[in-house]
Amino acid sequence: MFDDLDPQEFEDTARTVIESCAQAPSAAERGKLLAEAGLLGVIAPEDVGGLGLSTRFAAPILRAAGEGCLAYPLIETLLLSKALADTDAELAARICSGETVATIAWLGTDAGADLGGAPMGCQAEHVLIFSADGTAVLAPIANAVRAVETHSFDIDVPEAEIHVSGAFKGVELDLATVEKLRSDARMLRAAFIHGAAANCLKMASDYAQDREQFGKLLSANQALRHRLSRDALVLETMRNAIIRAQSVRDDDVEMARNAAWLCSAQSGPAIAESAIQVFGGMGFTWEVPLHRHLRQMRAQARYGGAALELDQLGDAIIAGTANPWYAEIADAA
């Protein structure tokens, strides 16, 4: 039915809508604008109001969201509208339509009293809480489940701590659904960070070609040109990793998704920091959104546990004579 759709068209639409979202006063208003454009249900099944497309079509939307510093829990909305379709179609439809704002507590499980990393938890009506056994429950935020705003890397999408003070009920997601949700989250995060990093590099390049110091353009500085060229190469590597992750099949899918995710989580913030250095002190002001991009990328890396996964990958490479990334190491001692 949608064979003739082009993912690039979704990015163009998303970019226009996200520009409008910047003027909207609340998360509910931004959700309404995104839903009217059909962006919240891109990967949700058609019977809950979605389009039933693959993450290949969601990636361009997330890229535009990263580029535009979108202040809405878009990744969580896309994931939940899809994951809930089989267990609570009515709630999935409300999330697709922007009528209900839902989020995910990415840090911690119900084995602890407090959980963290819930983007816009204080404005959401439901929060997904992971269980220690790998399943999850989407619980309404009320009574036993409270959201308390906390210090956050991301000032556009402030996170909340989720305090659980007793037994709670909600829509249960099984282990397979949660594993699929986490896998899709890696792809969407990688695309979001790629968009944010691309905007940082563009702003730095434009600034270097406009700004003069000591009678010369900044771009006349060879060291700075090398820095920007290196960042452009890294950005292209990120893009290729995401494209590859969307094209491989079967057993290679998770490996390719992990590669795209870890590449973005590691390289995106580095590009933003490099751009801030090009701007100098201006890079930290509110007139220049570079630090907002950096905060959003750092927050996504934290929600996805990138630091831990990189450590685990390093340990696996050091400890073994073979690993899933490079196959057999012939000369290992």
Tab-separated table of C-alpha atoms in Angstrom, residues 71-301:
chain	number	residue	atom	x	y	z
A	71	ALA	CA	10.711	19.766	22.894
A	72	TYR	CA	8.539	16.647	22.929
A	73	PRO	CA	9.127	12.987	23.926
A	74	LEU	CA	8.853	11.902	20.289
A	75	ILE	CA	10.998	8.753	20.575
A	76	GLU	CA	8.929	7.487	23.504
A	77	THR	CA	5.640	8.317	21.750
A	78	LEU	CA	6.597	6.440	18.575
A	79	LEU	CA	7.793	3.402	20.524
A	80	LEU	CA	4.756	3.195	22.820
A	81	SER	CA	2.167	3.706	20.079
A	82	LYS	CA	3.615	0.645	18.354
A	83	ALA	CA	4.268	-1.525	21.435
A	84	LEU	CA	0.779	-1.017	22.896
A	85	ALA	CA	-1.156	-1.777	19.726
A	86	ASP	CA	-1.650	-5.472	20.538
A	87	THR	CA	-2.427	-5.075	24.239
A	88	ASP	CA	-4.359	-1.792	24.551
A	89	ALA	CA	-5.405	-0.498	21.147
A	90	GLU	CA	-7.503	2.320	22.602
A	91	LEU	CA	-4.591	3.797	24.556
A	92	ALA	CA	-2.238	3.307	21.583
A	93	ALA	CA	-4.705	5.259	19.420
A	94	ARG	CA	-4.850	8.116	21.957
A	95	ILE	CA	-1.053	8.313	21.977
A	96	CYS	CA	-1.001	8.271	18.157
A	97	SER	CA	-3.462	11.143	18.046
A	98	GLY	CA	-1.528	13.249	20.565
A	99	GLU	CA	-4.507	13.128	22.940
A	100	THR	CA	-2.409	11.350	25.578
A	101	VAL	CA	1.226	12.122	26.386
A	102	ALA	CA	3.201	9.058	27.516
A	103	THR	CA	6.850	8.580	28.340
A	104	ILE	CA	9.355	5.922	29.419
A	105	ALA	CA	11.512	5.746	32.565
A	106	TRP	CA	14.706	4.551	30.896
A	107	LEU	CA	16.844	4.286	34.030
A	108	GLY	CA	16.198	1.646	36.688
A	109	THR	CA	13.542	-1.011	37.173
A	110	ASP	CA	10.605	-1.654	39.497
A	111	ALA	CA	13.040	-3.512	41.779
A	112	GLY	CA	14.104	-0.091	43.102
A	113	ALA	CA	11.848	2.521	44.681
A	114	ASP	CA	12.869	5.374	42.354
A	115	LEU	CA	13.438	5.385	38.629
A	116	GLY	CA	14.937	8.069	36.441
A	117	GLY	CA	15.334	9.293	32.891
A	118	ALA	CA	11.660	9.866	32.037
A	119	PRO	CA	11.588	12.648	29.383
A	120	MET	CA	8.792	15.133	30.158
A	121	GLY	CA	7.581	12.825	32.915
A	122	CYS	CA	5.894	15.735	34.716
A	123	GLN	CA	3.705	16.500	31.677
A	124	ALA	CA	2.932	12.875	30.798
A	125	GLU	CA	-0.151	10.942	31.878
A	126	HIS	CA	1.445	7.483	31.629
A	127	VAL	CA	4.952	6.166	32.133
A	128	LEU	CA	6.466	2.842	31.080
A	129	ILE	CA	8.274	1.181	33.976
A	130	PHE	CA	10.676	-1.662	33.211
A	131	SER	CA	10.628	-4.737	35.420
A	132	ALA	CA	13.647	-6.639	36.664
A	133	ASP	CA	12.583	-9.711	34.648
A	134	GLY	CA	12.716	-7.811	31.336
A	135	THR	CA	8.986	-7.123	30.972
A	136	ALA	CA	7.388	-3.696	31.531
A	137	VAL	CA	4.187	-1.988	32.708
A	138	LEU	CA	2.709	1.244	31.350
A	139	ALA	CA	1.273	2.812	34.495
A	140	PRO	CA	-0.820	5.972	34.919
A	141	ILE	CA	1.014	8.713	36.799
A	142	ALA	CA	-1.101	9.033	39.942
A	143	ASN	CA	-1.126	7.957	43.571
A	144	ALA	CA	1.501	5.189	43.828
A	145	VAL	CA	3.425	6.445	40.784
A	146	ARG	CA	4.570	10.079	40.994
A	147	ALA	CA	6.737	12.128	38.633
A	148	VAL	CA	9.138	14.661	40.137
A	149	GLU	CA	11.183	16.968	37.914
A	150	THR	CA	14.910	16.728	38.509
A	151	HIS	CA	18.159	18.197	37.232
A	152	SER	CA	18.394	17.322	33.575
A	153	PHE	CA	20.971	17.401	30.791
A	154	ASP	CA	18.179	18.165	28.363
A	155	ILE	CA	16.571	21.514	29.106
A	156	ASP	CA	14.172	21.294	26.131
A	157	VAL	CA	12.765	17.922	27.207
A	158	PRO	CA	13.334	17.955	30.990
A	159	GLU	CA	13.393	14.532	32.547
A	160	ALA	CA	11.627	13.439	35.704
A	161	GLU	CA	12.295	10.911	38.426
A	162	ILE	CA	9.515	8.387	38.912
A	163	HIS	CA	8.770	7.606	42.558
A	164	VAL	CA	6.907	4.363	43.219
A	165	SER	CA	5.393	4.152	46.703
A	166	GLY	CA	3.208	1.060	46.439
A	167	ALA	CA	1.552	-1.476	44.178
A	168	PHE	CA	0.504	-0.167	40.774
A	169	LYS	CA	-1.377	-1.519	37.775
A	170	GLY	CA	-1.187	-0.801	34.074
A	171	VAL	CA	-0.798	-2.277	30.618
A	172	GLU	CA	1.731	-5.114	30.713
A	173	LEU	CA	4.262	-5.657	27.915
A	174	ASP	CA	5.934	-9.038	27.559
A	175	LEU	CA	9.652	-9.730	27.215
A	176	ALA	CA	9.670	-9.965	23.405
A	177	THR	CA	7.795	-6.660	23.024
A	178	VAL	CA	10.176	-4.892	25.403
A	179	GLU	CA	13.246	-6.257	23.606
A	180	LYS	CA	11.832	-5.030	20.275
A	181	LEU	CA	11.068	-1.636	21.830
A	182	ARG	CA	14.652	-1.289	23.094
A	183	SER	CA	16.053	-2.337	19.708
A	184	ASP	CA	13.898	0.226	17.857
A	185	ALA	CA	14.923	2.848	20.428
A	186	ARG	CA	18.572	2.442	19.414
A	187	MET	CA	17.719	3.236	15.792
A	188	LEU	CA	15.562	6.234	16.642
A	189	ARG	CA	18.163	7.650	19.030
A	190	ALA	CA	20.917	7.226	16.445
A	191	ALA	CA	18.844	9.162	13.887
A	192	PHE	CA	18.008	11.898	16.423
A	193	ILE	CA	21.681	12.396	17.336
A	194	HIS	CA	22.674	12.378	13.660
A	195	GLY	CA	20.248	15.246	12.975
A	196	ALA	CA	21.483	17.252	15.950
A	197	ALA	CA	25.137	16.715	14.989
A	198	ALA	CA	24.450	17.716	11.380
A	199	ASN	CA	22.962	21.024	12.523
A	200	CYS	CA	25.941	21.674	14.825
A	201	LEU	CA	28.378	21.110	11.967
A	202	LYS	CA	26.357	23.330	9.620
A	203	MET	CA	26.277	26.177	12.125
A	204	ALA	CA	30.031	25.877	12.749
A	205	SER	CA	30.807	25.844	9.004
A	206	ASP	CA	28.574	28.864	8.316
A	207	TYR	CA	30.101	30.773	11.215
A	208	ALA	CA	33.656	30.026	10.084
A	209	GLN	CA	32.864	31.391	6.612
A	210	ASP	CA	31.255	34.587	7.936
A	211	ARG	CA	33.282	35.530	10.999
A	212	GLU	CA	36.480	37.576	10.600
A	213	GLN	CA	39.320	37.777	13.104
A	214	PHE	CA	42.468	39.876	12.614
A	215	GLY	CA	41.320	40.761	9.107
A	216	LYS	CA	40.834	37.182	7.940
A	217	LEU	CA	37.907	34.791	7.831
A	218	LEU	CA	38.010	32.017	10.428
A	219	SER	CA	37.850	29.541	7.561
A	220	ALA	CA	41.288	30.767	6.433
A	221	ASN	CA	42.721	28.939	9.458
A	222	GLN	CA	44.020	25.589	8.223
A	223	ALA	CA	43.680	23.862	11.593
A	224	LEU	CA	40.021	24.883	11.746
A	225	ARG	CA	39.399	23.630	8.201
A	226	HIS	CA	40.912	20.292	9.197
A	227	ARG	CA	38.668	20.120	12.252
A	228	LEU	CA	35.515	20.766	10.234
A	229	SER	CA	36.588	18.290	7.543
A	230	ARG	CA	37.170	15.615	10.163
A	231	ASP	CA	33.743	16.278	11.694
A	232	ALA	CA	32.110	16.043	8.250
A	233	LEU	CA	33.758	12.654	7.751
A	234	VAL	CA	32.515	11.447	11.150
A	235	LEU	CA	29.001	12.681	10.355
A	236	GLU	CA	29.037	10.758	7.082
A	237	THR	CA	30.167	7.626	8.946
A	238	MET	CA	27.204	8.011	11.282
A	239	ARG	CA	24.835	8.362	8.330
A	240	ASN	CA	26.231	5.267	6.612
A	241	ALA	CA	25.945	3.223	9.821
A	242	ILE	CA	22.261	4.179	10.133
A	243	ILE	CA	21.548	3.349	6.482
A	244	ARG	CA	23.281	-0.010	6.831
A	245	ALA	CA	21.319	-0.825	9.983
A	246	GLN	CA	18.098	-0.196	8.048
A	247	SER	CA	19.066	-2.420	5.138
A	248	VAL	CA	20.557	-5.577	6.696
A	249	ARG	CA	18.369	-8.541	7.542
A	250	ASP	CA	18.161	-11.533	9.897
A	251	ASP	CA	21.025	-12.212	12.271
A	252	ASP	CA	22.973	-9.089	11.377
A	253	VAL	CA	20.211	-6.636	12.336
A	254	GLU	CA	21.006	-6.234	16.031
A	255	MET	CA	24.742	-5.998	15.406
A	256	ALA	CA	24.202	-3.290	12.773
A	257	ARG	CA	21.784	-1.401	15.027
A	258	ASN	CA	24.244	-1.498	17.919
A	259	ALA	CA	26.995	-0.234	15.616
A	260	ALA	CA	24.838	2.687	14.431
A	261	TRP	CA	23.737	3.507	17.972
A	262	LEU	CA	27.185	3.417	19.582
A	263	CYS	CA	28.746	5.295	16.663
A	264	SER	CA	26.173	8.091	17.036
A	265	ALA	CA	26.299	8.192	20.837
A	266	GLN	CA	30.083	8.501	20.741
A	267	SER	CA	30.531	10.801	17.738
A	268	GLY	CA	27.518	13.142	17.947
A	269	PRO	CA	28.544	14.893	21.186
A	270	ALA	CA	32.125	15.169	19.882
A	271	ILE	CA	30.872	17.082	16.812
A	272	ALA	CA	28.813	19.400	19.034
A	273	GLU	CA	31.800	20.098	21.301
A	274	SER	CA	33.952	20.783	18.253
A	275	ALA	CA	31.350	23.265	16.948
A	276	ILE	CA	31.279	25.043	20.313
A	277	GLN	CA	35.058	25.500	20.076
A	278	VAL	CA	34.668	27.072	16.614
A	279	PHE	CA	32.195	29.592	18.066
A	280	GLY	CA	34.320	30.245	21.148
A	281	GLY	CA	32.422	31.864	24.028
A	282	MET	CA	29.386	32.470	21.784
A	283	GLY	CA	28.863	28.709	21.661
A	284	PHE	CA	27.647	28.701	25.264
A	285	THR	CA	25.116	31.525	24.908
A	286	TRP	CA	21.367	31.181	24.436
A	287	GLU	CA	21.612	32.881	21.036
A	288	VAL	CA	23.456	29.820	19.713
A	289	PRO	CA	21.711	26.475	20.335
A	290	LEU	CA	24.868	24.355	20.237
A	291	HIS	CA	24.842	23.600	23.958
A	292	ARG	CA	21.158	22.634	23.730
A	293	HIS	CA	22.027	20.116	21.019
A	294	LEU	CA	24.879	18.790	23.145
A	295	ARG	CA	22.582	18.412	26.152
A	296	GLN	CA	19.995	16.504	24.110
A	297	MET	CA	22.651	14.169	22.698
A	298	ARG	CA	24.160	13.530	26.136
A	299	ALA	CA	20.695	12.789	27.502
A	300	GLN	CA	19.977	10.259	24.741
A	301	ALA	CA	23.343	8.575	25.312
